[in-house]
Each structure stands twice: as structure tokens, then as C-alpha cells.
XYZ file of C-alpha atoms in Angstrom:
319
model
C 10.695 54.183 31.879
C 11.247 50.594 30.959
C 8.184 49.431 31.760
C 6.727 52.678 29.882
C 8.957 51.501 26.543
C 7.549 47.906 27.078
C 3.837 48.587 27.237
C 4.409 50.852 24.334
C 5.622 48.011 22.520
C 3.422 46.300 23.313
C 0.915 48.043 22.398
C 1.579 48.730 19.150
C 2.271 44.891 18.782
C -1.540 44.717 19.051
C -2.597 47.250 17.226
C -0.479 45.410 14.024
C -2.555 42.696 14.913
C -5.712 44.287 15.493
C -5.452 46.008 11.776
C -4.333 42.296 10.273
C -7.312 40.794 11.556
C -9.359 44.065 9.984
C -7.810 43.487 6.603
C -8.622 39.774 6.700
C -12.109 40.205 6.860
C -12.192 42.514 4.312
C -10.184 40.160 1.976
C -12.351 37.623 3.287
C -15.876 39.375 3.373
C -15.223 42.445 0.630
C -18.978 43.476 1.628
C -17.621 44.466 4.517
C -17.483 48.358 5.704
C -15.325 49.813 8.210
C -17.154 52.560 9.551
C -14.747 54.055 11.819
C -10.919 53.105 12.350
C -10.619 54.842 15.489
C -14.136 53.326 17.506
C -13.529 50.203 15.836
C -16.875 49.962 14.226
C -17.402 47.273 11.038
C -20.519 46.465 9.406
C -21.730 43.235 7.180
C -24.534 42.479 5.357
C -26.321 39.347 6.091
C -27.840 37.492 3.338
C -31.300 37.226 4.186
C -34.287 36.594 1.603
C -36.949 37.372 4.973
C -35.320 40.489 6.110
C -33.901 42.534 3.878
C -30.243 45.313 4.690
C -30.180 42.715 7.461
C -26.671 44.161 9.078
C -24.177 42.639 11.615
C -22.711 45.242 13.323
C -19.661 44.458 15.455
C -17.955 46.905 17.481
C -13.903 46.685 18.820
C -14.255 47.450 22.543
C -10.685 49.445 23.869
C -9.670 46.706 25.523
C -9.548 44.516 22.318
C -8.400 42.297 22.008
C -8.150 41.517 25.269
C -12.052 41.237 25.468
C -14.791 39.819 22.968
C -16.138 41.826 20.049
C -19.507 43.560 20.497
C -22.170 42.639 18.585
C -25.228 43.829 17.463
C -27.833 43.076 14.705
C -29.530 45.941 12.302
C -33.075 45.907 12.894
C -33.430 44.772 15.739
C -36.477 43.308 15.744
C -35.018 39.799 14.853
C -36.169 36.520 16.081
C -33.026 34.589 16.842
C -31.969 32.459 20.080
C -29.171 34.749 20.190
C -30.403 37.892 20.470
C -30.294 39.695 23.643
C -33.970 40.318 25.613
C -32.598 42.935 28.051
C -30.497 44.535 25.411
C -32.484 44.787 22.034
C -30.205 44.456 19.349
C -27.321 43.263 21.370
C -26.615 39.316 20.076
C -24.454 36.963 22.274
C -23.655 32.954 22.490
C -20.876 31.316 24.191
C -19.144 30.159 20.740
C -17.947 33.956 20.474
C -15.804 33.328 23.211
C -14.039 30.239 21.652
C -11.734 32.021 19.183
C -8.120 33.467 19.763
C -8.919 37.361 19.096
C -5.508 37.898 20.382
C -3.302 35.911 18.665
C -5.065 34.456 15.473
C -5.311 36.854 12.749
C -8.595 35.535 11.579
C -10.370 35.540 14.636
C -12.695 38.019 13.073
C -13.156 35.825 9.864
C -14.519 33.272 11.889
C -16.404 35.099 13.467
C -17.819 37.302 11.443
C -18.745 33.869 9.240
C -20.449 31.886 12.290
C -22.970 35.227 12.699
C -23.185 34.937 8.891
C -24.586 31.399 8.591
C -26.151 31.407 12.021
C -28.511 34.927 10.870
C -28.946 33.672 7.551
C -32.406 32.423 8.154
C -33.156 34.719 10.789
C -37.082 36.354 10.423
C -38.742 38.923 12.098
C -40.028 38.877 15.415
C -43.402 38.171 15.958
C -43.593 36.553 12.197
C -45.516 33.325 12.586
C -41.898 31.700 10.843
C -40.191 33.447 13.877
C -42.363 31.801 16.186
C -41.952 28.060 14.388
C -37.820 28.895 14.625
C -38.017 29.526 18.201
C -40.421 26.828 19.592
C -38.108 24.638 17.481
C -34.964 25.774 19.302
C -36.733 25.767 22.809
C -37.114 22.349 21.615
C -33.831 21.111 20.625
C -32.030 22.715 24.214
C -35.467 20.714 26.141
C -34.079 17.411 24.726
C -30.832 15.034 25.411
C -28.519 14.310 22.762
C -29.803 10.604 22.717
C -33.175 12.004 20.517
C -34.743 10.141 23.479
C -38.417 11.506 24.943
C -37.990 15.611 25.993
C -36.961 16.360 28.974
C -38.001 19.704 30.750
C -34.965 21.278 33.379
C -36.297 20.794 37.219
C -38.181 24.076 38.478
C -38.415 23.614 41.688
C -36.069 21.843 44.721
C -36.980 18.169 46.002
C -40.030 19.096 48.480
C -40.436 16.772 51.745
C -44.222 17.498 51.777
C -44.758 15.795 48.503
C -42.799 12.375 49.472
C -44.976 12.503 52.534
C -47.781 13.049 50.260
C -47.230 10.623 47.917
C -46.211 8.052 50.504
C -49.738 8.452 52.172
C -51.491 7.342 49.058
C -49.768 4.138 48.847
C -51.928 0.698 49.741
C -50.839 -0.416 52.689
C -49.083 -4.034 51.065
C -47.104 -1.762 48.572
C -46.131 0.154 51.979
C -44.396 -3.541 53.384
C -43.296 -4.075 50.335
C -41.393 -1.097 49.995
C -40.008 -1.620 53.555
C -39.726 -5.729 53.022
C -37.929 -6.177 49.442
C -34.675 -4.064 48.284
C -35.304 -3.882 44.552
C -38.657 -2.443 44.320
C -37.465 0.081 47.172
C -35.177 0.824 44.811
C -37.291 1.151 41.420
C -39.934 3.111 43.554
C -36.859 5.293 44.285
C -36.116 5.312 41.013
C -39.132 6.328 39.179
C -39.828 9.073 41.762
C -40.529 12.787 40.199
C -38.316 14.477 42.385
C -35.424 12.343 41.892
C -36.096 12.755 37.708
C -35.463 16.309 38.813
C -32.736 15.729 40.246
C -31.025 13.452 38.297
C -32.089 16.408 35.302
C -30.489 18.869 37.742
C -27.287 16.587 37.975
C -27.149 16.392 34.427
C -27.367 20.047 33.792
C -24.445 20.203 35.948
C -22.109 17.845 34.724
C -22.738 19.477 30.932
C -21.721 22.848 32.595
C -18.678 21.904 34.519
C -17.708 19.989 31.272
C -18.166 23.103 29.103
C -16.003 25.052 32.019
C -13.609 22.309 31.695
C -13.361 22.827 28.251
C -12.856 26.415 28.447
C -10.864 26.497 31.704
C -8.047 24.138 28.769
C -8.792 26.474 25.824
C -7.450 29.398 28.105
C -3.958 27.328 29.056
C -3.544 27.128 25.203
C -4.133 30.486 25.334
C -1.925 31.503 28.277
C 0.787 29.139 26.338
C 0.494 31.363 23.152
C 0.970 34.406 25.219
C 3.692 33.545 27.458
C 5.555 32.216 23.051
C 4.754 35.850 22.569
C 6.300 37.397 25.718
C 9.403 35.181 25.052
C 9.536 36.433 21.230
C 9.871 39.782 21.969
C 12.115 39.755 25.094
C 14.512 37.633 23.216
C 14.498 40.392 20.080
C 13.322 43.826 20.201
C 13.001 43.968 24.208
C 16.707 42.860 24.238
C 17.393 45.796 21.299
C 16.223 48.486 23.177
C 17.539 47.539 26.542
C 21.248 47.197 24.627
C 20.501 50.835 23.350
C 19.014 51.813 26.762
C 22.517 50.811 28.470
C 24.542 52.444 25.874
C 22.932 55.903 26.109
C 23.190 55.812 30.144
C 26.505 55.244 29.353
C 26.753 57.601 27.584
C 24.964 60.157 30.040
C 26.622 58.921 33.181
C 30.256 59.336 31.390
C 29.416 63.051 30.032
C 28.252 64.370 33.969
C 31.430 62.609 36.010
C 33.561 64.549 33.422
C 31.986 68.029 34.466
C 33.282 69.670 37.058
C 32.922 73.321 37.289
C 35.824 74.674 38.877
C 37.598 73.055 35.658
C 34.967 74.877 33.281
C 35.284 77.596 34.519
C 39.064 77.515 33.945
C 38.237 76.480 30.575
C 36.265 79.386 29.809
C 38.096 81.759 31.093
C 41.695 80.404 29.690
C 39.083 80.484 25.665
C 38.287 84.864 26.476
C 41.464 85.296 27.160
C 42.453 83.479 24.133
C 39.592 85.855 22.386
C 40.994 88.761 24.137
C 44.706 88.277 22.567
C 43.755 87.400 19.364
C 41.925 90.596 19.316
C 44.718 92.585 20.290
C 47.231 90.954 17.969
C 44.749 92.932 15.463
C 44.705 95.828 16.328
C 48.829 95.243 16.949
C 48.865 94.279 12.929
C 46.512 97.223 12.149
C 49.355 99.962 13.665
C 51.938 98.151 11.433
C 49.950 98.260 8.649
C 49.773 94.674 8.194
C 46.168 93.924 7.830
C 43.341 96.204 5.870
C 41.157 98.397 7.434
C 38.167 96.770 6.276
C 39.910 92.906 6.997
C 40.717 94.165 10.694
C 37.043 95.386 10.999
C 35.693 92.383 10.559
C 37.496 89.952 12.575
C 38.195 92.720 15.603
C 34.339 92.664 15.603
C 34.264 89.019 15.366
C 37.172 88.258 18.550
C 35.138 90.531 20.890
C 31.984 89.436 20.467
C 33.520 86.000 21.206
C 35.421 87.567 24.449
C 32.193 89.471 25.474
C 30.311 85.953 25.312
C 32.650 84.035 26.790
C 32.537 86.375 29.261
C 29.543 86.523 30.076
C 29.262 83.184 30.905
C 32.143 83.047 33.166
C 30.162 85.853 35.301
C 26.952 83.300 35.386
C 29.094 80.398 36.684
C 30.409 82.746 39.544
C 26.591 83.046 40.298
């Protein structure tokens, strides 16, 4: 029971936060339309001169804000690197995971602002400008951060046969130099195509590990925020509910402990006898003309009704 109460309380807190996020989104972007609040469907028009009517569709899943919102774009034939080829119209980018949906009331505002900025220059799939933009984005992905020459990602692993073929093509004096001169050997090794691919692969792995480490650090901050929220709930709302529950439980146990079938039968029997004596007293008063007939009938009927009710209760206790 306590677990259900706590889950219900936590669910209500989450619902309040989601409503606050939607309110902040509507305040920041008045063009926002809440299509269906129950399913969490929200639409936001995108200012794009090349694609009139371009609209973002944000759907808050059932587990939101524990998971990221689902984002699609309408129409679906948009040329942009964030568009998912396997799912037409679906939008995804790693930056969408960086917003604190569970704790930041402006999380949806930041998400939508990022998406609006990203798609304001998007083009229709297949157009010349769209193809040029797509090619430009691919080139940017392949270039290192130091603005040096473009570096293609490795497409295959180091091949022993290729290395052997390269060595066989060298003249005899060059092979002797590689065997006797360490600097020449190191220079040749560094300039090998296979080693260049390996260096690119290692650099790619380093970047991925760095991104993973940054993501882990961000999740540590989220965990710390969740712990703080739990501590606040435990120190305020949970304590109040716990005290109320213990008070009611104590009262419930006290009532149960005071109930004894034998004692209850005795009390009901005494009460029935008292009602019977009252009706007999009314009959005596009528005989002595101390009460009018109208009052006698009224009070006598009430007294006998009480007597019969208590007698029936007494009989039910016997069974």
C-alpha cells in the first residue's frame, strides 16, 4: 500500500512537470499547437522559405520524461543530415539526449529551439541546393577539427597480403635500408596506407570514448538531481503521508481490539431490553391516562421498532 501511494505521488509530480514544460513551450513559441494532450502530440511550424508548411511534430511517449521525445517532420521528403533514412520523416540527433527532460522545465523549449534552428535552412529531398547541402555536410563530417586535408574513414582492416605486396615492390637497396636504418624504417611505417587507416580508426574510437565519457558525466549530474528530488519528497510529502497512515492504522487497531463478540451481544441485549421496557412504560402511562392516544401511538411504534431491530441484530450474532 505504501509503495502504491509513493508511486502514485511520484507519477503526479511527473505529470505536473510535463504540464509545466508544455506551458513553457507555448509561452516561448506561441505558434505551438497541442494536438492531443492525452497522447502528448505537439506541432510547431518551422520558418523555412524553401519549404512552405514545414512542421515539427513532437510526441511525448508514455514513459516521458524518462525517455526522449519522438520527433518527426512534415512533409517527410526533407533533405537534412538529421533525417533517418530507414524511417521516413523521423528526426534524430545525439544532441536531443543532452536535455534534462526530468528536471528542467524548459527542456522542451530547448529541444524545439534546437530543431527549429537546425531545419530553418532545410531543403526538399532531390533539389540541387539540397544535394549540395548534403554533400557539404558529408565533407564536414570527414574533415578533422584542425581544417587540414579531408581524411576518409577506414573501410577495411589491415591486410597482410597488401603489406607483403608493397614490400615486394621495393628495390633491394631500399629493403636493406629499412633493415639497417631505424629512422628510415620508422618513416616508412608511419607513411604506410594501412597505418594511416589504423590511425584514423583509433582517432575515431578516441572521439567515441570521449563522447561516451561526457555522456556518462551528464548522467551522473542527472542521477544527483534525481537523488535530490527523492530526498525532498521523502523529507516532505512522504513523511506527511506516512504519519497519516500510521495514525489511521493505530485508530483501526484500537477499534478492532475493543470489539468482543460476547461483550457486543451483552450490550445489544441490554439495549433491546431497554427499548422493551420503554414501550411497556408507555402502555402503563396510557392506562393511567398520563399520555394522549396520538402521542402514545407515535412513541410506542418508534420504541417497538428499535426493540425489533436490536433483537434481529442479537439473533444474527448468535449465528
